Short mmCIF file of C-alpha atoms in Angstrom, two decimals:
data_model
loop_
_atom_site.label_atom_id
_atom_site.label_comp_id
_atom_site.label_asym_id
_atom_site.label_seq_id
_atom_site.Cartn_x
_atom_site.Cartn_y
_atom_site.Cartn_z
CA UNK A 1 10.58 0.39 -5.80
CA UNK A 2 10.63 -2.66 -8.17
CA UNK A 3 14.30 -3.93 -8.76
CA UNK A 4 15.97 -5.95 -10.94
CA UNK A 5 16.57 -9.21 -10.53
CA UNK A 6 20.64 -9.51 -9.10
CA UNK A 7 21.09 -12.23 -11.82
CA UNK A 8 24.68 -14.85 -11.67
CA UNK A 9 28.27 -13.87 -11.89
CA UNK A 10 28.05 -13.88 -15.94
CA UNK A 11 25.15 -11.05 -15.57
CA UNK A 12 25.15 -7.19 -15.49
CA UNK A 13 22.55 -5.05 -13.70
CA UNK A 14 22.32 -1.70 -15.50
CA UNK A 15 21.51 -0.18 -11.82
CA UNK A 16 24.92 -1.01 -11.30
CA UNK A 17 26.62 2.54 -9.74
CA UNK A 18 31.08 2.46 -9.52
CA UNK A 19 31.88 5.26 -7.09
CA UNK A 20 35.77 5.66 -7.11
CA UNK A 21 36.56 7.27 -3.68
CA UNK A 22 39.99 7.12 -3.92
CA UNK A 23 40.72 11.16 -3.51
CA UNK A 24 38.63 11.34 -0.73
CA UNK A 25 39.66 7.71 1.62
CA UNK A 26 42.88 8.10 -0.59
CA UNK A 27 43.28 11.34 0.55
CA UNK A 28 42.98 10.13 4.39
CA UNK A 29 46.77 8.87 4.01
CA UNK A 30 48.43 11.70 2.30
CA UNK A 31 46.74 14.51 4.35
CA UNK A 32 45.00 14.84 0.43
CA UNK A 33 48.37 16.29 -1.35
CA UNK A 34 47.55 14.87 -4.78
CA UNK A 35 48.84 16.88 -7.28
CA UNK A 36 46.79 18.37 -10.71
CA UNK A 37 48.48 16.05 -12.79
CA UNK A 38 47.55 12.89 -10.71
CA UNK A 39 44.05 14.21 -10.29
CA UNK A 40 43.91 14.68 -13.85
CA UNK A 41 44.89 11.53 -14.80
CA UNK A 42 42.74 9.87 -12.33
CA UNK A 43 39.63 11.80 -13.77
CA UNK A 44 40.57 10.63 -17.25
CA UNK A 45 41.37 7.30 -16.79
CA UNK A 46 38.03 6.88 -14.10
CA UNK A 47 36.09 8.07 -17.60
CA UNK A 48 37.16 6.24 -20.09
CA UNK A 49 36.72 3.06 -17.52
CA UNK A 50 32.89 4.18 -17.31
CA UNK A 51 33.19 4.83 -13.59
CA UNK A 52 29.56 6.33 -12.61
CA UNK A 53 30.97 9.01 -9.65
CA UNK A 54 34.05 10.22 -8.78
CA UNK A 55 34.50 10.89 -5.39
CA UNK A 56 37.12 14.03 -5.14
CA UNK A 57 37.21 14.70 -1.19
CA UNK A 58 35.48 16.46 1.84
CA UNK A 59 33.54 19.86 1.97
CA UNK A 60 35.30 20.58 5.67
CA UNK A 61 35.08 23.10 7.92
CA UNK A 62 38.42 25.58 7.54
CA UNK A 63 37.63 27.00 10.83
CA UNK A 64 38.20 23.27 12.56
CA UNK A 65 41.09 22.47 10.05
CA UNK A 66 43.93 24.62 9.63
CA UNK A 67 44.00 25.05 5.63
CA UNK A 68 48.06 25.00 5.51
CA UNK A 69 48.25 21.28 7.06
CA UNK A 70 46.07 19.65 3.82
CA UNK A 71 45.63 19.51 0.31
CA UNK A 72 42.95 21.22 -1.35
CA UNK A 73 40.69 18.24 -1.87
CA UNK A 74 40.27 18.15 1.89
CA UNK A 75 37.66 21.46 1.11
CA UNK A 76 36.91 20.89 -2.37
CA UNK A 77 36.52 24.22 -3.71
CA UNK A 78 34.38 24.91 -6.48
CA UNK A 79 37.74 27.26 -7.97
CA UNK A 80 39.91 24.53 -7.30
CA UNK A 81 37.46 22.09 -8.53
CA UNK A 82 37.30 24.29 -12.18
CA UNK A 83 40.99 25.30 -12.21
CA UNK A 84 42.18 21.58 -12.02
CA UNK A 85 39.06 19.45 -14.01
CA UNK A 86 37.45 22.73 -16.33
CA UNK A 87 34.12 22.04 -16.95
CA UNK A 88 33.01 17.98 -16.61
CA UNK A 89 31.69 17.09 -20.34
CA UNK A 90 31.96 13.45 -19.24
CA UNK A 91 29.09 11.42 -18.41
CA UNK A 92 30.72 10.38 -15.32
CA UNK A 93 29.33 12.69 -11.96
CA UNK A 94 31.32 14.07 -9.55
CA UNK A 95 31.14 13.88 -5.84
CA UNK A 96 32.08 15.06 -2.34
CA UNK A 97 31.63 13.89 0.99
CA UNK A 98 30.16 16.15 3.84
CA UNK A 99 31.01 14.91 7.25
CA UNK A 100 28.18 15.83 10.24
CA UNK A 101 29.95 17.97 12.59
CA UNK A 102 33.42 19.24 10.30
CA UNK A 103 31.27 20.79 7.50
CA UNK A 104 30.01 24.07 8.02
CA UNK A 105 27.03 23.07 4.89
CA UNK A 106 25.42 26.21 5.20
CA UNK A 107 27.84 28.66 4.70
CA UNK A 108 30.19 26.32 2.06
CA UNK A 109 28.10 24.59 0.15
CA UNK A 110 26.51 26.54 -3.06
CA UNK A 111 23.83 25.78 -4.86
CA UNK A 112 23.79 22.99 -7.44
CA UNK A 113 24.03 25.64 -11.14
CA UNK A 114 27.27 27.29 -9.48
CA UNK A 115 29.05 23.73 -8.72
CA UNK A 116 30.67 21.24 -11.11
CA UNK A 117 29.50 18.82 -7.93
CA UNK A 118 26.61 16.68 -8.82
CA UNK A 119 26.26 14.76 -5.78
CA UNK A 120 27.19 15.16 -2.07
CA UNK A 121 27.72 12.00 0.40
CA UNK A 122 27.13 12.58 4.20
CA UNK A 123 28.51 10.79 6.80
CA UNK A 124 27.47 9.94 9.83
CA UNK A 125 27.33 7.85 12.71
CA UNK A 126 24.00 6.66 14.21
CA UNK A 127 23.88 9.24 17.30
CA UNK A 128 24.00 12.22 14.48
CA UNK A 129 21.16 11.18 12.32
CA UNK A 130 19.18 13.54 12.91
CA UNK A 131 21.85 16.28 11.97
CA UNK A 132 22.71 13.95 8.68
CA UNK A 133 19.01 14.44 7.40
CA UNK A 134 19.24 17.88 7.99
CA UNK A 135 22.45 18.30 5.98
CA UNK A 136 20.74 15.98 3.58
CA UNK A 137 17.68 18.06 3.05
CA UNK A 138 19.74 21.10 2.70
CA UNK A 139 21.91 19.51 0.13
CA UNK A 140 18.60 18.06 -1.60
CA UNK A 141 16.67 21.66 -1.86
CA UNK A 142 19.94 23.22 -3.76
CA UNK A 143 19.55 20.65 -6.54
CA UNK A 144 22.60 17.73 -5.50
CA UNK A 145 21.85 14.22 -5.64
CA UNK A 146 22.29 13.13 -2.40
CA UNK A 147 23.51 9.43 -0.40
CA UNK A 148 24.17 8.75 3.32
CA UNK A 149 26.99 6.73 4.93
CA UNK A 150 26.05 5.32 8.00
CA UNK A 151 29.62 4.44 9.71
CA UNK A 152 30.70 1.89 11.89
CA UNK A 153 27.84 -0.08 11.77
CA UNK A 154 29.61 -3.17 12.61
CA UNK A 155 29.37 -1.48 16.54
CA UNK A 156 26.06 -0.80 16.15
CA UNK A 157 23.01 -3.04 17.72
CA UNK A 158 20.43 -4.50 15.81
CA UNK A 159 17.53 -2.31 17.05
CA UNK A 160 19.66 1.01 16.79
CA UNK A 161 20.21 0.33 13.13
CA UNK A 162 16.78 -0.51 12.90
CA UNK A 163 15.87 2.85 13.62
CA UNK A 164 18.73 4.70 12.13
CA UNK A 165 17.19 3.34 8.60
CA UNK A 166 14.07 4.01 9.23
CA UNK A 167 14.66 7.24 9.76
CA UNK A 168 17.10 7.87 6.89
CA UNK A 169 14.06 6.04 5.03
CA UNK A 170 12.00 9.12 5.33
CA UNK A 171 15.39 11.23 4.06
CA UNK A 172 15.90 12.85 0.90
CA UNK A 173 18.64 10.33 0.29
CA UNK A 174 18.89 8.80 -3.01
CA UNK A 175 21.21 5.65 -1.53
CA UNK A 176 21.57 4.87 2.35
CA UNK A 177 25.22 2.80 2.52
CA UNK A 178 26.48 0.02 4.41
CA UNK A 179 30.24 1.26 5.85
CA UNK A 180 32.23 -1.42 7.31
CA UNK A 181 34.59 1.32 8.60
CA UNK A 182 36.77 -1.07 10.83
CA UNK A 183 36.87 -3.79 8.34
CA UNK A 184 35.25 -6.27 10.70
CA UNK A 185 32.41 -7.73 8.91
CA UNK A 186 32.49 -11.04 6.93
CA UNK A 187 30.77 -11.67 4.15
CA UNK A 188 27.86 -14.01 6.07
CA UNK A 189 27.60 -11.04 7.79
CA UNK A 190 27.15 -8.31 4.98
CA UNK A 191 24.86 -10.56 3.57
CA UNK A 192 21.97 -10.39 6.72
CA UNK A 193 22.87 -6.53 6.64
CA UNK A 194 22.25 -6.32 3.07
CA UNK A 195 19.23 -7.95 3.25
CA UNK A 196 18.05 -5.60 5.98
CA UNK A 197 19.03 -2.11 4.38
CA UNK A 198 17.10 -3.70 1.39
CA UNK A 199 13.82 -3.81 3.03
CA UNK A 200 14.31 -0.91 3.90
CA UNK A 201 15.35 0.59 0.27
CA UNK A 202 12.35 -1.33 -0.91
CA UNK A 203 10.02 0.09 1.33
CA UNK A 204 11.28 3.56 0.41
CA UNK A 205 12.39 3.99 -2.92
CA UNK A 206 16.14 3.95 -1.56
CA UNK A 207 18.67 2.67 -3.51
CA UNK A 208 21.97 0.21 -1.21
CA UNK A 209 25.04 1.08 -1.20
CA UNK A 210 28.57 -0.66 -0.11
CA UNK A 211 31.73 1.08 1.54
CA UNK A 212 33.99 -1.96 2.85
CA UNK A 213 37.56 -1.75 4.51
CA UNK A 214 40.08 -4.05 3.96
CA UNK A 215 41.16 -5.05 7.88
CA UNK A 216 40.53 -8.48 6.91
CA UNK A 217 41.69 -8.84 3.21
CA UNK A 218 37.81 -9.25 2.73
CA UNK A 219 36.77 -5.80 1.05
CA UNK A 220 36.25 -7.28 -2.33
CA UNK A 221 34.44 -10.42 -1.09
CA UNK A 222 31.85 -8.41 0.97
CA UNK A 223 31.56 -5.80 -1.62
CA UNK A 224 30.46 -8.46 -4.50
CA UNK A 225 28.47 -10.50 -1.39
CA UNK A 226 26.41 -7.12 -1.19
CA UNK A 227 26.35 -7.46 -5.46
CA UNK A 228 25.08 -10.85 -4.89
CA UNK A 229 22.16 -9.60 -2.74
CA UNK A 230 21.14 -6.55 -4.77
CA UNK A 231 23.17 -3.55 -3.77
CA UNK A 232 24.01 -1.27 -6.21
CA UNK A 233 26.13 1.65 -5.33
CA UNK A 234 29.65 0.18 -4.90
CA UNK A 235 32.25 2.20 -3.78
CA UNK A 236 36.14 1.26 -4.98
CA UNK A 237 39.59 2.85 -5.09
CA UNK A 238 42.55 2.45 -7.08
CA UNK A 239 44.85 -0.17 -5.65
CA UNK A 240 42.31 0.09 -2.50
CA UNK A 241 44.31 3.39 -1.47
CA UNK A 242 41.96 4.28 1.66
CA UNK A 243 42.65 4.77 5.47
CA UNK A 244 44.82 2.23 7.36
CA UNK A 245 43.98 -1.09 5.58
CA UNK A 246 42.42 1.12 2.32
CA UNK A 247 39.16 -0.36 0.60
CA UNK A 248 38.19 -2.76 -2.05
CA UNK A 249 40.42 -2.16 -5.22
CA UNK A 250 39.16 -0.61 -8.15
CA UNK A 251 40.89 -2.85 -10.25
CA UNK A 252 39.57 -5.98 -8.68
CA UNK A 253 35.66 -4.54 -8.90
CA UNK A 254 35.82 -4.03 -12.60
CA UNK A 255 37.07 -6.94 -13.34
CA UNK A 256 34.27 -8.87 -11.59
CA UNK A 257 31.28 -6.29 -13.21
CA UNK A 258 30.75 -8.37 -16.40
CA UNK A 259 28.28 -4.80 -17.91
CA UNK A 260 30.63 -3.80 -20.75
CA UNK A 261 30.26 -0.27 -19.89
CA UNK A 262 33.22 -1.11 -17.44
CA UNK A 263 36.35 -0.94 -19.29
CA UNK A 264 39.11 -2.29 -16.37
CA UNK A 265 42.10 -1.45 -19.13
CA UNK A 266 41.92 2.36 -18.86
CA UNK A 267 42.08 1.78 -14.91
CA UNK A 268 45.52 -0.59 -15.60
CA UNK A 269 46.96 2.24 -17.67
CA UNK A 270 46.42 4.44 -15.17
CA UNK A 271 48.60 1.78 -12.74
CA UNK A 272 50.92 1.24 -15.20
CA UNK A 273 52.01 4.78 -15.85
CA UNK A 274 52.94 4.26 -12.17
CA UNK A 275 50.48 6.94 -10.33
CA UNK A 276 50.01 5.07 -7.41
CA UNK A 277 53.76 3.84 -7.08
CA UNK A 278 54.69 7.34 -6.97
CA UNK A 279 52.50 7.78 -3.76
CA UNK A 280 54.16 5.06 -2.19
CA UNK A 281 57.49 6.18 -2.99
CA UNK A 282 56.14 9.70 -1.84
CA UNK A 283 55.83 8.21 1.65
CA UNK A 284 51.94 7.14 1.72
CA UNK A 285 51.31 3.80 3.15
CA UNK A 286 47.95 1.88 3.10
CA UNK A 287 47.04 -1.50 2.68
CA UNK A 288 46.50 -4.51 4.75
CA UNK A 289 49.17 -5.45 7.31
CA UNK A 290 49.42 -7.48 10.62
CA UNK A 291 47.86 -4.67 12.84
CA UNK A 292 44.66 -3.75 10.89
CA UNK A 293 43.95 -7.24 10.94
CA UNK A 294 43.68 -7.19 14.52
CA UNK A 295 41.84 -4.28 14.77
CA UNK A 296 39.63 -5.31 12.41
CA UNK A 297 38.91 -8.89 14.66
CA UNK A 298 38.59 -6.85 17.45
CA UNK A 299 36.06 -4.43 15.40
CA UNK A 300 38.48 -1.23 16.70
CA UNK A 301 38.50 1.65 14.96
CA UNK A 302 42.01 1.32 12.77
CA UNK A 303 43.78 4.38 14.80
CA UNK A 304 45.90 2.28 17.08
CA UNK A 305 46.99 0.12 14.15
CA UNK A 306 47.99 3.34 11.96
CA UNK A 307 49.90 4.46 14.75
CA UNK A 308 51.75 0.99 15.64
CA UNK A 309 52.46 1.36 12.01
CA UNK A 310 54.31 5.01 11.76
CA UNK A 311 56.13 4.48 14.87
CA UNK A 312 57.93 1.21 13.26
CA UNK A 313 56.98 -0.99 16.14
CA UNK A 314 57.28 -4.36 15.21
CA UNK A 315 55.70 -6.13 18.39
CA UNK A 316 52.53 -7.21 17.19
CA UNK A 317 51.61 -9.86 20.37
CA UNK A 318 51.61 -6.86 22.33
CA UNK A 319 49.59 -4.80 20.51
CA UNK A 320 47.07 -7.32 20.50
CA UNK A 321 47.29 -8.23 24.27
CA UNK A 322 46.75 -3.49 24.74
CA UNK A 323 43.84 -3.97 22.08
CA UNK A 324 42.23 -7.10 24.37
CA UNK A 325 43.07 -4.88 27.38
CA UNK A 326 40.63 -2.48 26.11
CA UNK A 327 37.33 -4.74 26.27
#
Protein backbone atom coordinates (compact mmCIF):
# COMPACT_ATOMS: atom_id res chain seq x y z
CA UNK A 1 0.00 0.00 0.00
CA UNK A 2 1.94 3.15 -1.13
CA UNK A 3 0.67 6.34 0.78
CA UNK A 4 0.88 9.73 0.46
CA UNK A 5 3.17 11.69 1.90
CA UNK A 6 1.29 13.39 5.40
CA UNK A 7 2.66 16.78 4.13
CA UNK A 8 2.65 20.28 6.90
CA UNK A 9 -0.27 21.92 8.52
CA UNK A 10 -0.89 24.17 5.20
CA UNK A 11 -1.34 20.66 3.18
CA UNK A 12 -4.37 18.41 2.35
CA UNK A 13 -4.20 14.65 1.79
CA UNK A 14 -7.04 13.65 -0.55
CA UNK A 15 -7.08 10.17 1.55
CA UNK A 16 -8.33 12.32 4.08
CA UNK A 17 -11.83 10.37 5.44
CA UNK A 18 -14.34 12.87 8.16
CA UNK A 19 -16.57 10.33 9.88
CA UNK A 20 -19.17 12.37 11.97
CA UNK A 21 -20.27 9.92 14.75
CA UNK A 22 -22.20 12.13 16.54
CA UNK A 23 -25.74 10.01 16.33
CA UNK A 24 -24.14 7.08 17.30
CA UNK A 25 -21.45 8.37 20.59
CA UNK A 26 -24.05 11.31 20.57
CA UNK A 27 -26.63 9.03 20.95
CA UNK A 28 -24.79 7.31 24.09
CA UNK A 29 -26.09 10.44 26.23
CA UNK A 30 -29.62 10.79 25.15
CA UNK A 31 -30.45 7.01 25.16
CA UNK A 32 -30.42 8.10 21.00
CA UNK A 33 -33.87 10.27 21.16
CA UNK A 34 -32.91 12.61 18.32
CA UNK A 35 -35.72 13.66 16.59
CA UNK A 36 -36.33 13.62 12.38
CA UNK A 37 -35.87 17.14 12.23
CA UNK A 38 -32.45 17.18 14.09
CA UNK A 39 -31.36 14.16 12.13
CA UNK A 40 -32.31 15.88 9.12
CA UNK A 41 -30.58 18.79 9.67
CA UNK A 42 -27.56 17.06 10.79
CA UNK A 43 -27.52 15.00 7.45
CA UNK A 44 -27.79 18.23 5.50
CA UNK A 45 -25.55 20.32 7.09
CA UNK A 46 -22.76 17.06 7.43
CA UNK A 47 -23.21 17.30 3.29
CA UNK A 48 -22.87 20.41 2.35
CA UNK A 49 -19.62 20.47 4.88
CA UNK A 50 -18.22 17.49 2.62
CA UNK A 51 -18.21 15.12 5.58
CA UNK A 52 -17.08 11.59 3.95
CA UNK A 53 -19.47 9.16 6.46
CA UNK A 54 -22.07 9.75 8.61
CA UNK A 55 -22.23 7.66 11.39
CA UNK A 56 -26.19 7.24 12.34
CA UNK A 57 -26.05 4.61 15.35
CA UNK A 58 -25.85 0.83 16.36
CA UNK A 59 -27.37 -2.29 14.57
CA UNK A 60 -28.28 -3.85 18.32
CA UNK A 61 -29.72 -6.72 19.39
CA UNK A 62 -33.71 -5.97 20.39
CA UNK A 63 -33.74 -9.16 22.22
CA UNK A 64 -30.82 -7.71 24.78
CA UNK A 65 -32.35 -4.11 24.62
CA UNK A 66 -35.79 -3.45 25.39
CA UNK A 67 -36.91 -1.33 22.16
CA UNK A 68 -39.28 1.13 24.37
CA UNK A 69 -36.17 2.46 26.58
CA UNK A 70 -34.21 4.01 23.17
CA UNK A 71 -34.49 5.88 20.17
CA UNK A 72 -34.58 4.32 16.94
CA UNK A 73 -31.00 5.01 15.95
CA UNK A 74 -29.98 2.63 18.71
CA UNK A 75 -31.20 -0.32 15.84
CA UNK A 76 -30.97 1.60 12.80
CA UNK A 77 -33.61 0.25 10.74
CA UNK A 78 -33.41 0.24 7.17
CA UNK A 79 -37.51 1.72 7.35
CA UNK A 80 -36.51 4.14 9.74
CA UNK A 81 -33.37 4.82 7.96
CA UNK A 82 -35.69 5.60 4.46
CA UNK A 83 -38.66 7.19 6.29
CA UNK A 84 -36.39 9.88 7.99
CA UNK A 85 -33.25 10.45 5.14
CA UNK A 86 -35.32 9.00 1.63
CA UNK A 87 -32.94 7.82 -0.58
CA UNK A 88 -29.04 9.29 0.01
CA UNK A 89 -28.24 11.21 -3.48
CA UNK A 90 -25.34 12.80 -1.60
CA UNK A 91 -21.90 11.80 -2.09
CA UNK A 92 -21.46 11.54 1.52
CA UNK A 93 -21.84 7.46 2.85
CA UNK A 94 -23.64 6.42 5.56
CA UNK A 95 -22.70 4.27 8.43
CA UNK A 96 -23.53 2.10 11.46
CA UNK A 97 -21.72 0.56 14.11
CA UNK A 98 -22.11 -3.24 15.01
CA UNK A 99 -21.00 -4.02 18.47
CA UNK A 100 -19.51 -7.93 19.02
CA UNK A 101 -21.79 -9.50 21.38
CA UNK A 102 -25.26 -6.87 21.23
CA UNK A 103 -25.74 -7.37 17.45
CA UNK A 104 -27.49 -10.27 16.37
CA UNK A 105 -25.54 -9.60 12.45
CA UNK A 106 -27.00 -12.51 11.04
CA UNK A 107 -30.45 -12.20 11.45
CA UNK A 108 -30.47 -7.97 11.23
CA UNK A 109 -28.24 -7.09 8.95
CA UNK A 110 -29.44 -7.25 5.05
CA UNK A 111 -27.61 -7.31 2.29
CA UNK A 112 -25.86 -4.25 0.88
CA UNK A 113 -28.78 -3.46 -2.53
CA UNK A 114 -31.67 -3.49 0.23
CA UNK A 115 -29.77 -0.87 2.67
CA UNK A 116 -29.20 2.88 2.28
CA UNK A 117 -26.02 1.72 4.69
CA UNK A 118 -22.80 1.79 2.86
CA UNK A 119 -20.52 0.89 5.52
CA UNK A 120 -20.69 -0.95 8.88
CA UNK A 121 -18.05 -0.28 11.87
CA UNK A 122 -17.46 -3.17 14.41
CA UNK A 123 -16.37 -2.87 17.67
CA UNK A 124 -14.52 -4.75 19.67
CA UNK A 125 -12.26 -5.32 22.36
CA UNK A 126 -9.09 -7.45 21.94
CA UNK A 127 -10.47 -10.79 23.72
CA UNK A 128 -13.42 -10.77 20.86
CA UNK A 129 -11.33 -10.57 17.79
CA UNK A 130 -11.93 -13.40 16.58
CA UNK A 131 -15.82 -12.87 16.71
CA UNK A 132 -15.10 -9.13 15.14
CA UNK A 133 -13.56 -10.80 11.92
CA UNK A 134 -16.30 -12.97 11.71
CA UNK A 135 -18.88 -10.18 11.83
CA UNK A 136 -16.50 -8.45 9.52
CA UNK A 137 -16.44 -11.10 6.88
CA UNK A 138 -20.11 -11.44 7.06
CA UNK A 139 -20.61 -7.77 6.62
CA UNK A 140 -17.85 -7.86 3.72
CA UNK A 141 -19.60 -10.88 1.58
CA UNK A 142 -23.10 -8.75 1.56
CA UNK A 143 -21.37 -5.90 -0.25
CA UNK A 144 -20.66 -3.08 2.97
CA UNK A 145 -17.48 -1.43 3.26
CA UNK A 146 -16.27 -2.44 6.33
CA UNK A 147 -13.70 -0.79 9.46
CA UNK A 148 -12.86 -2.19 12.94
CA UNK A 149 -12.63 -0.34 16.28
CA UNK A 150 -10.39 -1.88 18.51
CA UNK A 151 -11.47 -0.30 22.08
CA UNK A 152 -9.69 0.50 25.02
CA UNK A 153 -6.48 0.03 23.77
CA UNK A 154 -4.93 2.33 26.16
CA UNK A 155 -5.39 -1.06 28.74
CA UNK A 156 -4.06 -3.14 26.40
CA UNK A 157 -0.21 -4.54 26.44
CA UNK A 158 2.10 -4.10 23.81
CA UNK A 159 2.31 -7.75 22.64
CA UNK A 160 -1.61 -8.25 22.86
CA UNK A 161 -2.07 -5.41 20.43
CA UNK A 162 0.56 -6.79 18.51
CA UNK A 163 -1.42 -9.65 17.77
CA UNK A 164 -4.84 -8.18 17.78
CA UNK A 165 -3.53 -6.24 14.44
CA UNK A 166 -2.10 -8.79 13.02
CA UNK A 167 -4.90 -10.60 13.01
CA UNK A 168 -7.36 -7.87 11.97
CA UNK A 169 -4.48 -7.51 9.21
CA UNK A 170 -5.64 -10.64 7.57
CA UNK A 171 -9.53 -9.13 7.98
CA UNK A 172 -11.69 -7.91 5.39
CA UNK A 173 -11.42 -4.53 7.05
CA UNK A 174 -10.98 -1.59 4.94
CA UNK A 175 -9.58 0.68 8.16
CA UNK A 176 -8.46 -0.93 11.61
CA UNK A 177 -8.94 2.27 14.30
CA UNK A 178 -7.13 3.48 17.16
CA UNK A 179 -10.06 4.12 20.13
CA UNK A 180 -8.83 5.94 23.03
CA UNK A 181 -12.13 5.00 24.75
CA UNK A 182 -11.12 6.32 28.30
CA UNK A 183 -9.49 9.39 27.02
CA UNK A 184 -6.15 8.48 28.56
CA UNK A 185 -3.67 8.71 25.88
CA UNK A 186 -1.48 11.79 25.14
CA UNK A 187 -0.49 12.77 22.11
CA UNK A 188 3.42 11.30 22.53
CA UNK A 189 1.55 8.46 23.05
CA UNK A 190 -0.86 8.28 19.93
CA UNK A 191 2.00 9.05 18.05
CA UNK A 192 4.15 5.45 18.87
CA UNK A 193 0.56 3.82 18.41
CA UNK A 194 0.09 5.42 15.18
CA UNK A 195 3.18 4.49 14.01
CA UNK A 196 2.53 0.88 14.94
CA UNK A 197 -1.09 0.39 13.42
CA UNK A 198 0.75 1.92 10.33
CA UNK A 199 3.05 -0.88 9.80
CA UNK A 200 0.64 -2.76 10.09
CA UNK A 201 -1.83 -0.89 7.45
CA UNK A 202 1.23 -0.85 5.27
CA UNK A 203 1.90 -4.31 5.40
CA UNK A 204 -1.75 -5.02 4.56
CA UNK A 205 -3.36 -2.68 2.46
CA UNK A 206 -5.27 -1.28 5.66
CA UNK A 207 -6.12 2.06 5.85
CA UNK A 208 -5.68 4.03 10.12
CA UNK A 209 -8.17 5.31 11.66
CA UNK A 210 -8.67 7.72 14.92
CA UNK A 211 -11.58 7.59 17.60
CA UNK A 212 -10.27 9.87 20.62
CA UNK A 213 -12.22 10.86 23.91
CA UNK A 214 -11.99 13.95 25.44
CA UNK A 215 -11.11 12.86 29.38
CA UNK A 216 -8.22 15.01 29.07
CA UNK A 217 -9.30 18.04 26.87
CA UNK A 218 -6.79 16.30 24.40
CA UNK A 219 -9.21 14.72 21.67
CA UNK A 220 -8.37 17.23 19.05
CA UNK A 221 -4.60 17.24 19.74
CA UNK A 222 -4.28 13.40 19.44
CA UNK A 223 -6.65 13.25 16.62
CA UNK A 224 -4.45 15.81 14.34
CA UNK A 225 -1.09 14.00 16.16
CA UNK A 226 -2.51 10.77 14.36
CA UNK A 227 -3.00 13.41 11.02
CA UNK A 228 0.52 14.28 11.55
CA UNK A 229 1.66 10.62 11.31
CA UNK A 230 -0.53 9.47 8.40
CA UNK A 231 -3.90 8.36 9.65
CA UNK A 232 -6.65 8.97 7.66
CA UNK A 233 -10.03 8.02 8.87
CA UNK A 234 -10.85 10.66 11.54
CA UNK A 235 -13.76 10.36 13.42
CA UNK A 236 -15.52 13.85 14.90
CA UNK A 237 -18.82 15.01 16.38
CA UNK A 238 -20.62 18.11 16.58
CA UNK A 239 -19.63 20.11 19.62
CA UNK A 240 -17.77 16.65 20.62
CA UNK A 241 -21.35 15.33 21.79
CA UNK A 242 -20.08 11.63 22.73
CA UNK A 243 -20.16 9.54 26.01
CA UNK A 244 -19.08 11.14 29.34
CA UNK A 245 -16.31 13.58 28.23
CA UNK A 246 -17.74 13.31 24.26
CA UNK A 247 -14.99 13.27 21.40
CA UNK A 248 -13.02 15.62 19.31
CA UNK A 249 -15.39 18.42 17.92
CA UNK A 250 -16.42 18.51 14.54
CA UNK A 251 -16.05 22.01 14.38
CA UNK A 252 -12.52 22.11 15.60
CA UNK A 253 -11.40 19.16 12.88
CA UNK A 254 -12.59 21.11 9.92
CA UNK A 255 -11.16 23.92 10.72
CA UNK A 256 -7.68 22.39 10.98
CA UNK A 257 -8.26 20.12 7.40
CA UNK A 258 -6.89 22.86 5.07
CA UNK A 259 -8.54 20.28 1.64
CA UNK A 260 -11.24 22.73 0.49
CA UNK A 261 -13.65 20.00 0.14
CA UNK A 262 -14.26 20.76 3.94
CA UNK A 263 -16.58 23.56 4.21
CA UNK A 264 -16.60 24.23 8.39
CA UNK A 265 -19.52 27.10 7.70
CA UNK A 266 -22.37 24.66 6.92
CA UNK A 267 -21.27 22.78 10.28
CA UNK A 268 -21.55 26.53 12.23
CA UNK A 269 -25.01 26.96 10.74
CA UNK A 270 -25.96 23.94 11.90
CA UNK A 271 -24.69 25.30 15.68
CA UNK A 272 -26.08 28.39 15.17
CA UNK A 273 -29.63 27.38 14.45
CA UNK A 274 -29.08 26.08 17.99
CA UNK A 275 -29.41 22.05 17.44
CA UNK A 276 -27.12 21.14 19.92
CA UNK A 277 -28.29 23.82 22.58
CA UNK A 278 -31.57 22.31 22.38
CA UNK A 279 -30.04 18.91 23.58
CA UNK A 280 -28.57 20.51 26.39
CA UNK A 281 -31.56 22.27 27.38
CA UNK A 282 -33.33 18.81 26.70
CA UNK A 283 -31.33 17.45 29.65
CA UNK A 284 -28.19 15.76 27.74
CA UNK A 285 -24.91 16.46 29.30
CA UNK A 286 -21.44 15.63 27.81
CA UNK A 287 -18.32 17.28 27.76
CA UNK A 288 -15.25 17.47 29.79
CA UNK A 289 -15.60 18.06 33.55
CA UNK A 290 -13.53 17.43 36.79
CA UNK A 291 -14.42 13.64 37.00
CA UNK A 292 -13.62 12.39 33.43
CA UNK A 293 -10.45 13.94 33.89
CA UNK A 294 -9.66 11.67 36.55
CA UNK A 295 -10.83 8.79 35.03
CA UNK A 296 -9.16 9.48 32.16
CA UNK A 297 -5.50 9.79 34.37
CA UNK A 298 -6.40 6.82 35.92
CA UNK A 299 -7.20 5.17 32.31
CA UNK A 300 -10.90 3.98 33.95
CA UNK A 301 -13.51 3.38 31.91
CA UNK A 302 -15.71 6.87 32.24
CA UNK A 303 -18.79 4.97 34.13
CA UNK A 304 -17.96 6.07 37.62
CA UNK A 305 -17.44 9.64 36.43
CA UNK A 306 -20.97 9.66 34.50
CA UNK A 307 -22.45 8.51 37.53
CA UNK A 308 -20.64 11.04 40.09
CA UNK A 309 -22.02 13.35 37.54
CA UNK A 310 -26.03 12.50 37.53
CA UNK A 311 -26.10 12.04 41.14
CA UNK A 312 -24.88 15.88 41.65
CA UNK A 313 -22.05 14.90 43.90
CA UNK A 314 -19.75 17.54 44.13
CA UNK A 315 -16.83 15.78 46.17
CA UNK A 316 -14.34 15.26 43.68
CA UNK A 317 -11.13 14.37 46.29
CA UNK A 318 -13.13 11.53 47.14
CA UNK A 319 -13.90 10.24 44.08
CA UNK A 320 -10.44 10.22 43.24
CA UNK A 321 -9.15 8.67 46.55
CA UNK A 322 -12.48 5.39 45.52
CA UNK A 323 -10.89 5.52 41.87
CA UNK A 324 -7.06 5.04 43.51
CA UNK A 325 -8.73 2.51 45.85
CA UNK A 326 -9.43 0.46 42.90
CA UNK A 327 -5.69 -0.26 41.69
Amino acid sequence: MTREATGTLLSCRSGIKVIDATLRDGGLVNDFRFSDDFVRALFAANAAAGVDYMELGYKADKDLFDESKFGKWKFCREADIIDVLGNNETEMKLACMADVGRCNFRRDICEKGSSPLDMYRVATYINTIPAAIEMLEYCDKLGYETTVNVMAISKETEKETDLALEMLGHSPAKAIYIVDSYGALYPEEMRVLAAKYMEVGDKYGKQIGIHAHNNQNLAFANTIECVAAGVNYLDATVNGMGRGAGNCALELLLGFLKNPKYKLVHILRFLEEGHMQKLRDGGAVWGYDLPYLLTGIFNRHPSSAIRYIKEKRADIIDFMNELLDQE
